[in-house]
Every structure is written in C-alpha cells, then in structure tokens.
Amino acid sequence: MGSPVVLGIESSCDETGAGLVRDGRLLGHALASSMDEHTRFGGVVPEIAARAHVHAFAPVVRQALESAGLRMADIGAVAVTTGPGLSGALQVGLAGAKSLAYALGVPLYGVHHLAGHVAADTLEHGPLPDPCVVLIVSGGYTSLLLVRDLARDPIVHLGNTVDDAAGECFDKVARVFGLPYPGGPAIDRAAREGDRDAVAFPRPMAGAKDAPYAFSFSGLKTAAARWAEQQRIAGRELPLADAATSLQEAVADVLTRKAVAACRDHGVGTLVVVGGVAANSRVRELAERRCRAAGIALRVPPLKLCTDNGAMIAAVGDLLVRAGTEPAPPEVSIDPSAPLEYAALHPVARSAGRAA
C-alpha cells in the first residue's frame, strides 16, 4: 500500500490554497486570492486577508478534492502552514486544518511556508538533488540556501536579505512609477519594450567580500525613487518601459550572479529558483543563461507553483509523512516570524506551558 493522500493548506498571506499530493505526485489543487480586495490599498491589509480566508477555506478544499477526483474520506494526513506570515491569516488556516484532521482522525503536520516554496519544485521535476542551492525570492524573502534532505536535515542559510526583499523592492518602486499593485508582474509587463541599459541603477552588495551571498534592495529602491523624482522635477515624462526594464535587470543581475557563485563556491551542480519573483521573465532568462554557461542544472517550478499555493504545503507534508516525521502535537500553534531551520514547523503557544 502506498503513502497516504496529504491535503496541504496555505493561508499565510492573501491566497487561500489547498493541494493534494501522494508519493511526490500532485493530484489536484485549488486557489482563491483576495488580491483584488487589497489593490486599492497598495498592499495587503491583514484584516481583509484573514476574513477572505474564512470565506474561501471550505470552497477551496472542496474544489481541490473535485479536481483530484477524491472524497474527504480519501485524505490520510493534513499539512498546514504554521509560519511565517500574517498572524490572523495563519490562525484561520490552522484552525481549519485542525478541524479537518480531528474530524477525519488523521495526523496533522505544521509546515514552514518557505520550505513549501522549495518543495514546490519537486512536484514538477521530482526529488531535489542532495545537495542543491536554492534561491528563494519573493515579496517578503530573498535567501540563498544549501538544501540536502528537505524533510530530515537542517536548512543552511548561505545568505539572506539585510533589508528589503526583491519582491518588496518591485512593489515599492512600481508605486513610485505609477504602476498598480502587485508591483512585480506590473514591472515585468512594463519592461517588455524597454532598454535594460537606459538607466544605470546600482547593483547592491554585488561585490561584498564579507557577505558574498547577502542581498540588499533598499538602496536600489531609493535610487529608483530619486531618479523618478528627478525626471518629474525636470518636467520630463517618465520613460516607463526603460525604467522598468532597467530596474528589473538590476534585480535579476544581482540575484542570479550571487546564486551561480554560491553553486560554484560550494561545488553544487543544481540551482533551484523558487518563490513569487521566480515567475519574473528576466530572472528566469538570466538564470538559465548563466547556469548554462557555468555548467549548472537549473530548476524552476512552473508559474502556477511559484506563488503561494496549497500544493507546495502538501508536497512538504508528503515528504514529512514518508520520512516518518512525528506529527504536530494537538496544541500546535503559529509563529508569524519563524526562521527557516527545518521544513516541519510545530510551534506551541507559550500559554500552553511549553517553549514555542
């Protein structure tokens, strides 16, 4: 008899996701987004996101089951994001997941959101090579990791962002450029007709000797904002396409240069690029070109698995089940700012009498 069907629940931000995975194979998934409700505020409003999760939870689980041709009784384990993320949003997902696990009499596993992004690639390309370098790049996180056995081994951080993440930089600069939220896709669309050498935006920390794999995008954000302000003061129309593609090039250049260097310096033959910004066309293009030149295999999930989704959480749950990991305790809680150390994340609220 094979492994159980794992239902994965994701609710860390503005997407409510449910996915079903067994033995590394995606059986079905569904997603509901509250993005449109946040657009007029220029960013995610936590209270709106939490309320949207409450309304979307049951329909999304039902849609995922229907897409897989399964029934609720077919679920053999439940995995849920327990951090990091928005507190209220995480609480909704955990409460729903606990209820399902209890009603079905199946084990519950807490999953670190970023480990989910790493595992998303396995649903398309199979098991991760041991070891591999993973570049996680999204609205809130930009990190270079050394990953071995995702379900069993600690995750080694080679470098993280010291301030703004790459996706956050896109969001904030897009607003300055007059583009809609979310900024990443808007920048990517605007960049299609531009000249990437038109504006000499800086490459932050490109030559940092003491932190060769660290990232910083706050200075780039400020440089882009000042450049746009200078254009307006001078009475010039903002050359939007050139500005967007020049900004995108600066971000993609730094990300891919450091990622390929990390692979080379650590003798690793595979780079995995995951997270929302992995959907950016120039990041994918430049990563492919530089990996090919360096003789490094590149793995990037399909676009539908780059952004937050339930399938990636189910993928981690499936790995944890097959690795024989202990399920979460009944009093498992959330940790909105949990560092990425292991794929499993089983925090316990201090009020329950145990350390989180």
CSV table of C-alpha atoms in Angstrom, one decimal:
chain,number,residue,atom,x,y,z
A,1,MET,CA,0.0,0.0,0.0
A,2,GLY,CA,1.4,3.4,-0.9
A,3,SER,CA,1.7,6.6,1.1
A,4,PRO,CA,-1.5,8.4,2.2
A,5,VAL,CA,-3.0,11.3,0.3
A,6,VAL,CA,-1.8,14.5,2.0
A,7,LEU,CA,-4.0,17.6,2.0
A,8,GLY,CA,-2.0,20.8,2.2
A,9,ILE,CA,-3.4,24.1,3.4
A,10,GLU,CA,-1.8,27.5,2.7
A,11,SER,CA,-3.1,30.8,4.2
A,12,SER,CA,-0.1,32.8,5.2
A,13,CYS,CA,-1.0,36.0,3.2
A,14,ASP,CA,-3.6,36.8,0.6
A,15,GLU,CA,-4.1,33.4,-1.1
A,16,THR,CA,-6.1,30.5,0.3
A,17,GLY,CA,-4.7,27.3,-1.2
A,18,ALA,CA,-5.4,23.6,-0.9
A,19,GLY,CA,-3.5,20.9,-2.6
A,20,LEU,CA,-3.4,17.1,-2.6
A,21,VAL,CA,-0.2,15.1,-3.0
A,22,ARG,CA,0.7,11.5,-2.7
A,23,ASP,CA,4.2,9.9,-3.3
A,24,GLY,CA,5.5,13.2,-4.7
A,25,ARG,CA,2.7,13.5,-7.3
A,26,LEU,CA,0.3,16.4,-7.4
A,27,LEU,CA,-3.3,15.0,-7.6
A,28,GLY,CA,-5.2,18.3,-7.6
A,29,HIS,CA,-5.2,21.8,-6.1
A,30,ALA,CA,-7.3,24.9,-5.9
A,31,LEU,CA,-6.6,28.6,-5.1
A,32,ALA,CA,-8.6,31.6,-4.1
A,33,SER,CA,-7.0,35.1,-3.9
A,34,SER,CA,-8.1,38.2,-2.2
A,35,MET,CA,-5.6,40.3,-4.2
A,36,ASP,CA,-8.3,42.4,-5.9
A,37,GLU,CA,-9.6,43.5,-2.4
A,38,HIS,CA,-6.1,44.8,-1.5
A,39,THR,CA,-5.2,46.5,-4.7
A,40,ARG,CA,-6.8,49.8,-3.8
A,41,PHE,CA,-4.8,50.0,-0.6
A,42,GLY,CA,-1.5,49.4,-2.5
A,43,GLY,CA,-0.6,46.3,-0.3
A,44,VAL,CA,-2.1,43.5,1.7
A,45,VAL,CA,-4.4,44.5,4.6
A,46,PRO,CA,-4.2,41.8,7.2
A,47,GLU,CA,-7.8,42.0,8.4
A,48,ILE,CA,-9.1,41.8,4.9
A,49,ALA,CA,-6.9,38.8,4.2
A,50,ALA,CA,-8.0,36.9,7.3
A,51,ARG,CA,-11.7,37.5,6.6
A,52,ALA,CA,-11.2,36.3,3.0
A,53,HIS,CA,-9.6,33.0,4.2
A,54,VAL,CA,-12.6,32.3,6.4
A,55,HIS,CA,-14.9,32.6,3.4
A,56,ALA,CA,-12.6,30.7,1.0
A,57,PHE,CA,-11.4,27.8,3.1
A,58,ALA,CA,-14.2,25.3,2.7
A,59,PRO,CA,-14.8,26.0,-1.1
A,60,VAL,CA,-11.1,25.8,-1.9
A,61,VAL,CA,-10.7,22.4,-0.1
A,62,ARG,CA,-13.8,21.1,-1.9
A,63,GLN,CA,-12.5,22.3,-5.3
A,64,ALA,CA,-9.2,20.7,-4.7
A,65,LEU,CA,-10.9,17.4,-3.9
A,66,GLU,CA,-13.1,17.7,-7.0
A,67,SER,CA,-10.1,18.4,-9.2
A,68,ALA,CA,-8.4,15.3,-7.9
A,69,GLY,CA,-11.5,13.1,-8.2
A,70,LEU,CA,-11.2,12.3,-4.4
A,71,ARG,CA,-13.5,12.4,-1.4
A,72,MET,CA,-12.8,13.8,2.0
A,73,ALA,CA,-12.5,10.2,3.3
A,74,ASP,CA,-9.5,9.7,1.0
A,75,ILE,CA,-7.4,12.2,2.9
A,76,GLY,CA,-4.8,10.4,5.1
A,77,ALA,CA,-2.9,13.4,6.5
A,78,VAL,CA,-3.2,17.2,6.7
A,79,ALA,CA,-0.4,19.7,6.4
A,80,VAL,CA,-0.8,23.4,7.1
A,81,THR,CA,1.4,26.5,7.0
A,82,THR,CA,2.2,27.4,10.6
A,83,GLY,CA,4.5,30.3,9.8
A,84,PRO,CA,5.8,32.7,8.9
A,85,GLY,CA,3.0,35.0,7.7
A,86,LEU,CA,0.2,37.2,8.8
A,87,SER,CA,-1.0,36.2,12.3
A,88,GLY,CA,-4.7,36.3,11.6
A,89,ALA,CA,-4.4,34.6,8.2
A,90,LEU,CA,-2.3,31.8,9.7
A,91,GLN,CA,-4.7,31.3,12.5
A,92,VAL,CA,-7.6,30.7,10.0
A,93,GLY,CA,-5.7,28.1,8.1
A,94,LEU,CA,-4.5,26.3,11.2
A,95,ALA,CA,-8.0,26.2,12.8
A,96,GLY,CA,-9.4,24.8,9.6
A,97,ALA,CA,-6.7,22.2,9.2
A,98,LYS,CA,-7.0,21.1,12.8
A,99,SER,CA,-10.7,20.7,12.4
A,100,LEU,CA,-10.3,18.6,9.3
A,101,ALA,CA,-7.6,16.4,10.9
A,102,TYR,CA,-9.6,15.9,14.0
A,103,ALA,CA,-12.8,15.0,12.1
A,104,LEU,CA,-11.0,12.6,9.8
A,105,GLY,CA,-8.8,11.1,12.5
A,106,VAL,CA,-5.6,11.7,10.6
A,107,PRO,CA,-2.3,13.2,11.6
A,108,LEU,CA,-1.6,17.0,11.3
A,109,TYR,CA,1.8,18.4,10.2
A,110,GLY,CA,2.9,22.0,10.6
A,111,VAL,CA,4.9,23.3,7.6
A,112,HIS,CA,7.3,26.3,7.2
A,113,HIS,CA,6.0,28.4,4.4
A,114,LEU,CA,9.4,28.9,2.8
A,115,ALA,CA,10.1,25.1,2.8
A,116,GLY,CA,6.9,24.9,0.9
A,117,HIS,CA,8.3,27.0,-1.9
A,118,VAL,CA,11.3,24.8,-2.0
A,119,ALA,CA,9.2,21.6,-2.2
A,120,ALA,CA,7.0,23.1,-5.0
A,121,ASP,CA,9.7,22.3,-7.5
A,122,THR,CA,9.6,18.6,-6.6
A,123,LEU,CA,6.0,18.4,-8.0
A,124,GLU,CA,7.4,19.3,-11.4
A,125,HIS,CA,10.9,17.9,-11.5
A,126,GLY,CA,11.0,15.1,-8.9
A,127,PRO,CA,13.2,14.8,-5.8
A,128,LEU,CA,15.7,17.5,-5.0
A,129,PRO,CA,19.3,16.7,-5.6
A,130,ASP,CA,21.3,16.3,-2.4
A,131,PRO,CA,22.8,18.8,-2.1
A,132,CYS,CA,21.3,21.7,-4.1
A,133,VAL,CA,21.4,25.5,-3.8
A,134,VAL,CA,18.0,27.1,-3.5
A,135,LEU,CA,17.3,30.8,-4.3
A,136,ILE,CA,14.1,31.8,-2.6
A,137,VAL,CA,12.9,35.2,-3.9
A,138,SER,CA,9.6,36.7,-3.1
A,139,GLY,CA,7.8,39.8,-1.8
A,140,GLY,CA,9.0,39.2,1.8
A,141,TYR,CA,12.0,36.9,1.5
A,142,THR,CA,15.3,36.7,-0.5
A,143,SER,CA,17.6,33.9,0.6
A,144,LEU,CA,20.3,31.6,-0.7
A,145,LEU,CA,20.1,28.2,1.0
A,146,LEU,CA,22.0,25.0,0.9
A,147,VAL,CA,19.5,22.1,1.0
A,148,ARG,CA,20.1,18.4,1.5
A,149,ASP,CA,17.3,16.2,2.6
A,150,LEU,CA,14.5,18.7,2.9
A,151,ALA,CA,12.4,16.5,5.3
A,152,ARG,CA,15.2,15.5,7.6
A,153,ASP,CA,18.2,17.8,7.5
A,154,PRO,CA,18.6,21.4,8.8
A,155,ILE,CA,18.5,24.0,6.1
A,156,VAL,CA,21.7,26.0,5.8
A,157,HIS,CA,21.5,29.7,5.1
A,158,LEU,CA,24.3,31.0,2.9
A,159,GLY,CA,22.9,34.5,2.7
A,160,ASN,CA,19.7,36.5,3.3
A,161,THR,CA,18.5,39.9,2.5
A,162,VAL,CA,19.6,42.5,5.1
A,163,ASP,CA,16.6,44.8,4.3
A,164,ASP,CA,14.0,44.9,1.6
A,165,ALA,CA,13.4,41.7,-0.3
A,166,ALA,CA,13.4,41.7,-4.1
A,167,GLY,CA,9.7,41.5,-4.5
A,168,GLU,CA,9.2,44.3,-1.9
A,169,CYS,CA,11.5,46.4,-4.0
A,170,PHE,CA,9.4,45.8,-7.1
A,171,ASP,CA,6.2,46.6,-5.2
A,172,LYS,CA,7.5,49.9,-3.8
A,173,VAL,CA,9.2,51.1,-6.9
A,174,ALA,CA,6.1,50.2,-9.0
A,175,ARG,CA,4.1,52.6,-6.9
A,176,VAL,CA,6.6,55.4,-7.5
A,177,PHE,CA,6.4,54.6,-11.2
A,178,GLY,CA,2.6,54.8,-11.1
A,179,LEU,CA,2.1,51.1,-11.7
A,180,PRO,CA,-0.5,49.0,-10.0
A,181,TYR,CA,-0.1,46.6,-7.1
A,182,PRO,CA,1.3,43.9,-7.1
A,183,GLY,CA,4.4,45.5,-8.5
A,184,GLY,CA,6.4,42.5,-9.7
A,185,PRO,CA,4.0,41.5,-12.5
A,186,ALA,CA,3.4,45.2,-13.4
A,187,ILE,CA,7.2,45.8,-13.7
A,188,ASP,CA,7.6,42.7,-15.8
A,189,ARG,CA,4.8,43.8,-18.2
A,190,ALA,CA,6.1,47.3,-18.5
A,191,ALA,CA,9.7,46.1,-19.1
A,192,ARG,CA,8.9,44.2,-22.3
A,193,GLU,CA,9.6,47.1,-24.7
A,194,GLY,CA,12.3,48.9,-22.7
A,195,ASP,CA,16.1,49.2,-22.9
A,196,ARG,CA,17.7,47.5,-20.0
A,197,ASP,CA,20.8,49.8,-20.2
A,198,ALA,CA,18.8,53.0,-20.3
A,199,VAL,CA,19.1,53.8,-16.6
A,200,ALA,CA,22.2,52.9,-14.6
A,201,PHE,CA,20.6,51.6,-11.5
A,202,PRO,CA,23.0,50.3,-8.8
A,203,ARG,CA,23.8,46.6,-8.1
A,204,PRO,CA,23.5,46.5,-4.3
A,205,MET,CA,26.2,44.4,-2.4
A,206,ALA,CA,27.3,43.0,-5.8
A,207,GLY,CA,31.0,42.9,-4.6
A,208,ALA,CA,30.6,42.4,-0.9
A,209,LYS,CA,33.6,40.4,0.3
A,210,ASP,CA,32.4,39.9,3.9
A,211,ALA,CA,28.9,38.8,2.8
A,212,PRO,CA,29.1,37.4,-0.7
A,213,TYR,CA,25.7,35.8,-0.7
A,214,ALA,CA,23.8,38.5,1.2
A,215,PHE,CA,21.2,40.8,-0.6
A,216,SER,CA,20.1,44.4,-0.1
A,217,PHE,CA,17.4,46.0,-2.2
A,218,SER,CA,16.6,49.1,-0.1
A,219,GLY,CA,19.3,51.2,-1.8
A,220,LEU,CA,18.1,50.2,-5.2
A,221,LYS,CA,14.5,51.1,-4.2
A,222,THR,CA,15.7,54.6,-3.0
A,223,ALA,CA,17.9,55.1,-6.2
A,224,ALA,CA,14.9,54.4,-8.4
A,225,ALA,CA,12.6,56.7,-6.4
A,226,ARG,CA,15.1,59.5,-6.6
A,227,TRP,CA,15.7,59.0,-10.3
A,228,ALA,CA,11.9,59.2,-10.9
A,229,GLU,CA,11.7,62.3,-8.8
A,230,GLN,CA,14.4,64.0,-10.8
A,231,GLN,CA,12.6,63.2,-14.0
A,232,ARG,CA,9.5,64.9,-12.7
A,233,ILE,CA,11.3,67.9,-11.3
A,234,ALA,CA,12.9,68.4,-14.7
A,235,GLY,CA,9.5,68.3,-16.3
A,236,ARG,CA,10.3,65.2,-18.3
A,237,GLU,CA,7.8,62.4,-18.9
A,238,LEU,CA,8.9,59.2,-17.1
A,239,PRO,CA,10.3,56.7,-19.7
A,240,LEU,CA,8.3,53.9,-18.0
A,241,ALA,CA,9.4,50.9,-20.2
A,242,ASP,CA,13.1,51.9,-19.9
A,243,ALA,CA,12.8,52.5,-16.2
A,244,ALA,CA,11.0,49.2,-15.6
A,245,THR,CA,13.4,47.1,-17.6
A,246,SER,CA,16.5,48.8,-16.1
A,247,LEU,CA,15.2,48.1,-12.6
A,248,GLN,CA,14.3,44.5,-13.4
A,249,GLU,CA,17.8,44.0,-14.9
A,250,ALA,CA,19.4,45.3,-11.7
A,251,VAL,CA,17.4,42.9,-9.6
A,252,ALA,CA,17.9,39.9,-11.9
A,253,ASP,CA,21.6,40.5,-12.3
A,254,VAL,CA,22.3,40.5,-8.5
A,255,LEU,CA,20.1,37.5,-7.8
A,256,THR,CA,21.4,35.3,-10.5
A,257,ARG,CA,25.1,36.4,-10.1
A,258,LYS,CA,25.1,35.5,-6.4
A,259,ALA,CA,23.2,32.3,-6.9
A,260,VAL,CA,25.5,30.9,-9.5
A,261,ALA,CA,28.5,32.0,-7.4
A,262,ALA,CA,27.1,30.1,-4.4
A,263,CYS,CA,26.8,26.9,-6.5
A,264,ARG,CA,30.3,27.3,-7.9
A,265,ASP,CA,31.9,28.1,-4.5
A,266,HIS,CA,30.1,25.1,-2.8
A,267,GLY,CA,30.7,22.6,-5.5
A,268,VAL,CA,26.9,22.2,-6.1
A,269,GLY,CA,25.6,21.2,-9.6
A,270,THR,CA,22.0,22.3,-9.3
A,271,LEU,CA,20.3,25.6,-8.6
A,272,VAL,CA,16.6,25.8,-7.7
A,273,VAL,CA,14.9,29.1,-8.0
A,274,VAL,CA,11.5,29.4,-6.2
A,275,GLY,CA,9.1,32.0,-4.9
A,276,GLY,CA,6.9,34.6,-6.4
A,277,VAL,CA,9.7,36.5,-8.1
A,278,ALA,CA,10.8,33.2,-9.8
A,279,ALA,CA,7.9,34.0,-12.1
A,280,ASN,CA,9.7,37.1,-13.4
A,281,SER,CA,10.7,36.6,-17.0
A,282,ARG,CA,14.1,38.3,-16.8
A,283,VAL,CA,15.1,36.4,-13.6
A,284,ARG,CA,14.3,33.1,-15.3
A,285,GLU,CA,16.0,34.1,-18.6
A,286,LEU,CA,19.2,35.3,-16.9
A,287,ALA,CA,19.4,32.4,-14.5
A,288,GLU,CA,19.1,30.0,-17.4
A,289,ARG,CA,21.8,31.7,-19.4
A,290,ARG,CA,24.2,31.9,-16.5
A,291,CYS,CA,23.6,28.4,-15.3
A,292,ARG,CA,24.2,27.1,-18.8
A,293,ALA,CA,27.5,28.9,-19.1
A,294,ALA,CA,28.6,27.6,-15.7
A,295,GLY,CA,27.5,24.0,-16.3
A,296,ILE,CA,24.9,24.1,-13.6
A,297,ALA,CA,21.5,22.5,-13.9
A,298,LEU,CA,18.7,25.0,-13.3
A,299,ARG,CA,15.3,24.0,-11.9
A,300,VAL,CA,12.4,26.5,-11.7
A,301,PRO,CA,8.8,25.5,-10.9
A,302,PRO,CA,6.0,26.3,-13.4
A,303,LEU,CA,4.4,29.7,-13.0
A,304,LYS,CA,1.4,28.3,-11.2
A,305,LEU,CA,3.6,26.9,-8.4
A,306,CYS,CA,5.8,29.9,-8.0
A,307,THR,CA,3.3,32.0,-6.0
A,308,ASP,CA,1.7,30.8,-2.7
A,309,ASN,CA,-0.4,27.7,-3.1
A,310,GLY,CA,-1.6,24.7,-1.2
A,311,ALA,CA,0.1,22.2,-3.4
A,312,MET,CA,3.6,23.2,-2.1
A,313,ILE,CA,2.4,22.7,1.5
A,314,ALA,CA,1.0,19.3,0.6
A,315,ALA,CA,4.4,18.5,-1.0
A,316,VAL,CA,6.2,19.1,2.2
A,317,GLY,CA,3.6,17.2,4.2
A,318,ASP,CA,4.1,14.3,1.8
A,319,LEU,CA,7.8,14.3,2.4
A,320,LEU,CA,7.4,14.5,6.1
A,321,VAL,CA,5.0,11.6,6.1
A,322,ARG,CA,7.3,9.4,4.0
A,323,ALA,CA,10.3,10.4,6.2
A,324,GLY,CA,8.5,9.2,9.3
A,325,THR,CA,8.4,12.6,10.9
A,326,GLU,CA,6.4,12.9,14.1
A,327,PRO,CA,3.1,14.8,13.6
A,328,ALA,CA,2.4,18.1,15.3
A,329,PRO,CA,1.2,18.0,18.9
A,330,PRO,CA,-2.5,18.8,19.5
A,331,GLU,CA,-1.5,22.2,20.9
A,332,VAL,CA,0.5,23.3,17.8
A,333,SER,CA,0.2,27.0,17.2
A,334,ILE,CA,1.6,29.5,14.7
A,335,ASP,CA,4.8,31.5,14.6
A,336,PRO,CA,4.3,34.6,12.3
A,337,SER,CA,8.1,35.3,12.2
A,338,ALA,CA,9.5,31.8,12.3
A,339,PRO,CA,13.1,31.5,10.9
A,340,LEU,CA,13.6,28.8,8.3
A,341,GLU,CA,15.5,26.0,10.1
A,342,TYR,CA,13.6,22.8,9.2
A,343,ALA,CA,10.7,22.0,6.8
A,344,ALA,CA,8.5,21.0,9.7
A,345,LEU,CA,7.3,23.8,12.0
A,346,HIS,CA,5.5,22.8,15.1
A,347,PRO,CA,5.5,25.9,17.4
A,348,VAL,CA,3.5,25.6,20.7
A,349,ALA,CA,2.0,28.7,22.3
A,350,ARG,CA,3.7,29.7,25.5
A,351,SER,CA,0.4,29.8,27.3
A,352,ALA,CA,0.3,26.0,26.8
A,353,GLY,CA,3.3,25.7,29.1
A,354,ARG,CA,5.9,24.8,26.5
A,355,ALA,CA,8.5,26.8,24.6
A,356,ALA,CA,7.5,27.9,21.2
